[in-house]
């Protein structure tokens, strides 16, 4: 992809090149033009500094992925999409969540902060599978009872998913444990019949918001609910992690 700028709701987005550009990265930026806002200081020096602020957005290859013409094309498609959404958010001046807002708390939640509440796990790792603050792996690499906990928005499709040819690929049972409703899911088509997912819902549902009024949000159906998904060997240990997550992270 070339370096031609493109327009997003009146904002010019440009490709970011530098002498240290990483072959495994494709970045874009746009100026915030804070000095042009009605509330901007009239002092020329301060206004000049404010005009330097900008947003950078992009996409990066994983370490295991080699730069190639095909990978780089996909990378720049992803980087362009991320930059486009960022520019749309800024152009529409979408509101910032209040600190006490349920979704803001959920977005900032650290899955690994659950570790002190758990028993039977010798350690934890937030990056074992390339995760981050929303994912944590409890247990040592040699522990067969390791549990992967992910905090994520959930839809009905997460519980009733179907495979590419429309066949149901999940078996689900609902049970209560220590006052928490658990959705215990097995994947009958998997090679590992002893692996399960335990899903818990953490708060009220909300409708996904599109940047374009009247258009549905791609990839979603119905309402979205903050939730937690614990993955690992089927059994009490997995359910205990899900229950602990529900009690810690529920709104």
Short mmCIF file of C-alpha atoms in Angstrom, two decimals:
data_model
loop_
_atom_site.label_atom_id
_atom_site.label_comp_id
_atom_site.label_asym_id
_atom_site.label_seq_id
_atom_site.Cartn_x
_atom_site.Cartn_y
_atom_site.Cartn_z
CA UNK A 1 0.00 0.00 0.00
CA UNK A 2 1.31 3.41 -0.95
CA UNK A 3 1.62 6.49 1.15
CA UNK A 4 -1.30 8.45 -0.30
CA UNK A 5 -3.36 10.22 2.38
CA UNK A 6 -7.07 9.43 2.66
CA UNK A 7 -10.00 11.30 4.14
CA UNK A 8 -12.14 10.09 7.05
CA UNK A 9 -15.03 12.41 7.91
CA UNK A 10 -12.92 15.46 7.07
CA UNK A 11 -9.77 14.18 8.78
CA UNK A 12 -6.69 13.53 6.66
CA UNK A 13 -5.06 10.21 7.59
CA UNK A 14 -1.54 9.56 6.34
CA UNK A 15 0.84 6.62 6.25
CA UNK A 16 3.68 6.95 8.75
CA UNK A 17 7.17 6.37 7.37
CA UNK A 18 10.43 6.89 9.21
CA UNK A 19 14.10 5.96 8.97
CA UNK A 20 13.46 3.27 11.58
CA UNK A 21 10.30 1.88 10.00
CA UNK A 22 9.77 -1.76 10.94
CA UNK A 23 9.11 -4.10 8.02
CA UNK A 24 6.67 -5.91 10.30
CA UNK A 25 4.58 -2.81 10.99
CA UNK A 26 2.19 -0.62 9.03
CA UNK A 27 1.29 2.62 10.79
CA UNK A 28 -0.88 5.63 10.07
CA UNK A 29 -1.46 8.94 11.81
CA UNK A 30 -3.66 12.02 11.84
CA UNK A 31 -3.28 15.40 13.50
CA UNK A 32 -5.69 16.27 16.31
CA UNK A 33 -5.43 20.01 15.53
CA UNK A 34 -6.08 20.87 19.16
CA UNK A 35 -4.90 24.40 18.52
CA UNK A 36 -7.94 24.94 16.27
CA UNK A 37 -10.50 24.06 18.95
CA UNK A 38 -12.63 26.95 20.29
CA UNK A 39 -11.33 26.26 23.80
CA UNK A 40 -7.66 26.29 22.73
CA UNK A 41 -5.36 28.86 24.38
CA UNK A 42 -4.83 32.02 22.36
CA UNK A 43 -1.18 32.16 23.31
CA UNK A 44 0.69 31.36 20.04
CA UNK A 45 3.42 29.32 21.74
CA UNK A 46 0.97 27.11 23.64
CA UNK A 47 -1.31 26.78 20.62
CA UNK A 48 1.71 25.77 18.55
CA UNK A 49 2.58 23.00 20.98
CA UNK A 50 -1.00 21.75 20.98
CA UNK A 51 -0.92 21.53 17.19
CA UNK A 52 1.82 18.89 17.46
CA UNK A 53 -0.45 16.32 19.10
CA UNK A 54 -1.53 13.49 16.84
CA UNK A 55 -2.89 9.96 16.94
CA UNK A 56 -0.86 7.05 15.62
CA UNK A 57 -2.50 3.71 14.86
CA UNK A 58 -1.31 0.62 13.09
CA UNK A 59 -0.87 -3.12 12.97
CA UNK A 60 2.14 -5.33 13.62
CA UNK A 61 3.24 -8.82 12.66
CA UNK A 62 3.73 -11.42 15.36
CA UNK A 63 7.33 -12.50 15.87
CA UNK A 64 6.60 -15.84 14.24
CA UNK A 65 5.29 -14.21 11.04
CA UNK A 66 7.85 -13.40 8.38
CA UNK A 67 7.46 -10.10 6.46
CA UNK A 68 6.30 -10.86 2.92
CA UNK A 69 4.32 -9.12 0.20
CA UNK A 70 1.18 -11.03 1.22
CA UNK A 71 1.63 -10.50 4.98
CA UNK A 72 2.46 -6.83 4.54
CA UNK A 73 -0.63 -6.25 2.39
CA UNK A 74 -2.84 -7.81 5.07
CA UNK A 75 -0.96 -5.83 7.71
CA UNK A 76 -1.63 -2.51 6.00
CA UNK A 77 -5.27 -3.39 5.46
CA UNK A 78 -5.57 -3.96 9.21
CA UNK A 79 -3.61 -0.81 10.06
CA UNK A 80 -5.75 1.28 7.74
CA UNK A 81 -8.94 -0.12 9.30
CA UNK A 82 -7.74 0.67 12.83
CA UNK A 83 -6.70 4.19 11.86
CA UNK A 84 -10.03 4.74 10.10
CA UNK A 85 -12.03 3.83 13.20
CA UNK A 86 -9.78 6.01 15.39
CA UNK A 87 -10.36 8.95 13.05
CA UNK A 88 -14.12 8.33 13.04
CA UNK A 89 -14.17 8.34 16.84
CA UNK A 90 -12.28 11.64 16.93
CA UNK A 91 -14.33 13.23 14.15
CA UNK A 92 -17.61 12.38 15.86
CA UNK A 93 -16.26 13.45 19.29
CA UNK A 94 -17.67 10.32 20.85
CA UNK A 95 -17.97 10.68 24.64
CA UNK A 96 -15.37 9.29 27.01
CA UNK A 97 -16.72 6.83 29.57
CA UNK A 98 -17.18 8.02 33.10
CA UNK A 99 -14.78 6.31 35.56
CA UNK A 100 -17.70 4.61 37.33
CA UNK A 101 -19.20 3.30 34.09
CA UNK A 102 -19.60 -0.49 34.01
CA UNK A 103 -18.04 -0.88 30.58
CA UNK A 104 -15.08 1.33 31.48
CA UNK A 105 -14.35 -0.83 34.52
CA UNK A 106 -14.66 -3.98 32.43
CA UNK A 107 -12.33 -2.62 29.73
CA UNK A 108 -9.65 -1.86 32.34
CA UNK A 109 -10.00 -5.13 34.29
CA UNK A 110 -6.82 -7.18 34.75
CA UNK A 111 -7.55 -10.91 34.53
CA UNK A 112 -4.38 -11.79 36.46
CA UNK A 113 -5.58 -9.78 39.46
CA UNK A 114 -7.74 -12.82 40.22
CA UNK A 115 -4.69 -14.91 41.20
CA UNK A 116 -4.72 -14.07 44.96
CA UNK A 117 -8.30 -15.34 45.13
CA UNK A 118 -7.43 -18.76 43.69
CA UNK A 119 -6.15 -21.92 45.34
CA UNK A 120 -4.07 -24.70 43.84
CA UNK A 121 -2.14 -22.69 41.24
CA UNK A 122 1.60 -22.11 41.67
CA UNK A 123 1.80 -19.07 39.39
CA UNK A 124 0.30 -17.12 36.53
CA UNK A 125 1.36 -15.68 33.18
CA UNK A 126 -0.49 -12.93 31.28
CA UNK A 127 1.51 -13.50 28.08
CA UNK A 128 1.66 -17.30 27.79
CA UNK A 129 -0.44 -17.30 24.63
CA UNK A 130 0.24 -13.78 23.40
CA UNK A 131 -2.46 -12.33 25.63
CA UNK A 132 -2.49 -9.18 27.70
CA UNK A 133 -4.45 -7.58 30.54
CA UNK A 134 -7.68 -9.25 29.43
CA UNK A 135 -6.16 -12.75 29.45
CA UNK A 136 -4.29 -14.71 32.10
CA UNK A 137 -3.02 -18.28 32.36
CA UNK A 138 -3.06 -19.76 35.86
CA UNK A 139 -0.70 -22.63 36.65
CA UNK A 140 2.81 -23.67 35.66
CA UNK A 141 3.52 -24.85 32.08
CA UNK A 142 3.89 -28.43 33.36
CA UNK A 143 0.54 -28.34 35.19
CA UNK A 144 -2.13 -30.22 33.24
CA UNK A 145 -4.77 -28.27 35.17
CA UNK A 146 -3.70 -24.91 33.73
CA UNK A 147 -6.62 -22.55 33.17
CA UNK A 148 -6.81 -19.76 30.60
CA UNK A 149 -9.11 -16.95 31.71
CA UNK A 150 -10.25 -14.33 29.21
CA UNK A 151 -12.42 -11.30 29.92
CA UNK A 152 -14.35 -10.42 26.76
CA UNK A 153 -17.67 -9.13 25.45
CA UNK A 154 -20.00 -12.06 24.81
CA UNK A 155 -22.94 -12.57 22.47
CA UNK A 156 -25.41 -15.42 22.13
CA UNK A 157 -23.15 -16.75 19.36
CA UNK A 158 -20.44 -17.42 21.93
CA UNK A 159 -22.74 -19.93 23.61
CA UNK A 160 -24.57 -21.25 20.56
CA UNK A 161 -21.83 -21.10 17.94
CA UNK A 162 -21.99 -23.05 14.74
CA UNK A 163 -19.16 -24.13 12.52
CA UNK A 164 -18.52 -23.02 8.94
CA UNK A 165 -21.08 -25.42 7.45
CA UNK A 166 -23.80 -24.58 9.95
CA UNK A 167 -23.45 -27.57 12.28
CA UNK A 168 -23.69 -27.04 16.01
CA UNK A 169 -20.16 -27.37 17.35
CA UNK A 170 -20.82 -26.89 21.06
CA UNK A 171 -22.63 -28.84 23.77
CA UNK A 172 -23.71 -26.67 26.67
CA UNK A 173 -24.99 -27.33 30.17
CA UNK A 174 -26.09 -24.67 32.62
CA UNK A 175 -25.49 -25.12 36.34
CA UNK A 176 -25.23 -23.01 39.46
CA UNK A 177 -22.21 -23.06 41.74
CA UNK A 178 -21.90 -20.94 44.85
CA UNK A 179 -24.66 -18.68 43.59
CA UNK A 180 -23.10 -18.16 40.14
CA UNK A 181 -24.67 -19.33 36.88
CA UNK A 182 -22.13 -21.27 34.82
CA UNK A 183 -22.43 -22.19 31.15
CA UNK A 184 -20.26 -25.30 30.78
CA UNK A 185 -19.39 -25.90 27.14
CA UNK A 186 -17.80 -28.92 25.51
CA UNK A 187 -16.67 -29.15 21.90
CA UNK A 188 -17.64 -32.63 20.69
CA UNK A 189 -15.76 -32.18 17.41
CA UNK A 190 -12.48 -31.45 19.18
CA UNK A 191 -9.64 -33.95 19.43
CA UNK A 192 -9.55 -33.35 23.19
CA UNK A 193 -12.82 -34.51 24.73
CA UNK A 194 -11.59 -33.58 28.22
CA UNK A 195 -11.35 -29.84 27.46
CA UNK A 196 -14.13 -27.43 28.38
CA UNK A 197 -15.03 -23.76 28.47
CA UNK A 198 -16.93 -22.27 31.39
CA UNK A 199 -18.64 -18.98 30.60
CA UNK A 200 -20.04 -16.48 33.11
CA UNK A 201 -21.80 -13.20 32.43
CA UNK A 202 -20.54 -10.23 34.42
CA UNK A 203 -23.17 -7.54 34.04
CA UNK A 204 -26.03 -6.04 32.11
CA UNK A 205 -26.27 -6.43 28.36
CA UNK A 206 -25.93 -3.53 25.96
CA UNK A 207 -26.46 -2.93 22.27
CA UNK A 208 -23.30 -2.51 20.17
CA UNK A 209 -22.96 1.01 18.79
CA UNK A 210 -22.15 1.60 15.13
CA UNK A 211 -20.18 4.62 13.97
CA UNK A 212 -22.74 4.84 11.17
CA UNK A 213 -26.30 5.29 12.52
CA UNK A 214 -28.75 2.79 11.11
CA UNK A 215 -26.08 0.21 10.28
CA UNK A 216 -25.57 -2.99 12.24
CA UNK A 217 -22.18 -3.68 13.76
CA UNK A 218 -20.38 -6.29 11.68
CA UNK A 219 -19.81 -9.63 13.37
CA UNK A 220 -22.42 -9.20 16.09
CA UNK A 221 -25.97 -10.40 16.52
CA UNK A 222 -28.15 -9.09 19.29
CA UNK A 223 -26.92 -7.74 22.60
CA UNK A 224 -23.41 -7.87 24.01
CA UNK A 225 -22.66 -8.75 27.65
CA UNK A 226 -19.36 -8.39 29.53
CA UNK A 227 -18.22 -11.89 30.41
CA UNK A 228 -15.43 -14.23 31.41
CA UNK A 229 -14.40 -17.47 29.71
CA UNK A 230 -12.31 -20.07 31.57
CA UNK A 231 -10.71 -22.75 29.38
CA UNK A 232 -8.99 -25.93 30.50
CA UNK A 233 -9.60 -29.47 31.68
CA UNK A 234 -13.24 -30.15 32.49
CA UNK A 235 -13.79 -30.31 36.23
CA UNK A 236 -14.14 -28.49 39.51
CA UNK A 237 -10.90 -26.52 39.20
CA UNK A 238 -12.06 -24.89 35.98
CA UNK A 239 -15.45 -24.06 37.46
CA UNK A 240 -13.84 -22.60 40.59
CA UNK A 241 -11.88 -20.13 38.45
CA UNK A 242 -15.05 -19.08 36.63
CA UNK A 243 -16.90 -18.57 39.92
CA UNK A 244 -14.03 -16.50 41.33
CA UNK A 245 -13.99 -14.38 38.16
CA UNK A 246 -17.73 -13.75 38.41
CA UNK A 247 -17.40 -12.58 42.00
CA UNK A 248 -14.42 -10.33 41.33
CA UNK A 249 -15.31 -8.74 38.01
CA UNK A 250 -19.13 -8.65 38.02
CA UNK A 251 -20.62 -5.15 37.88
#
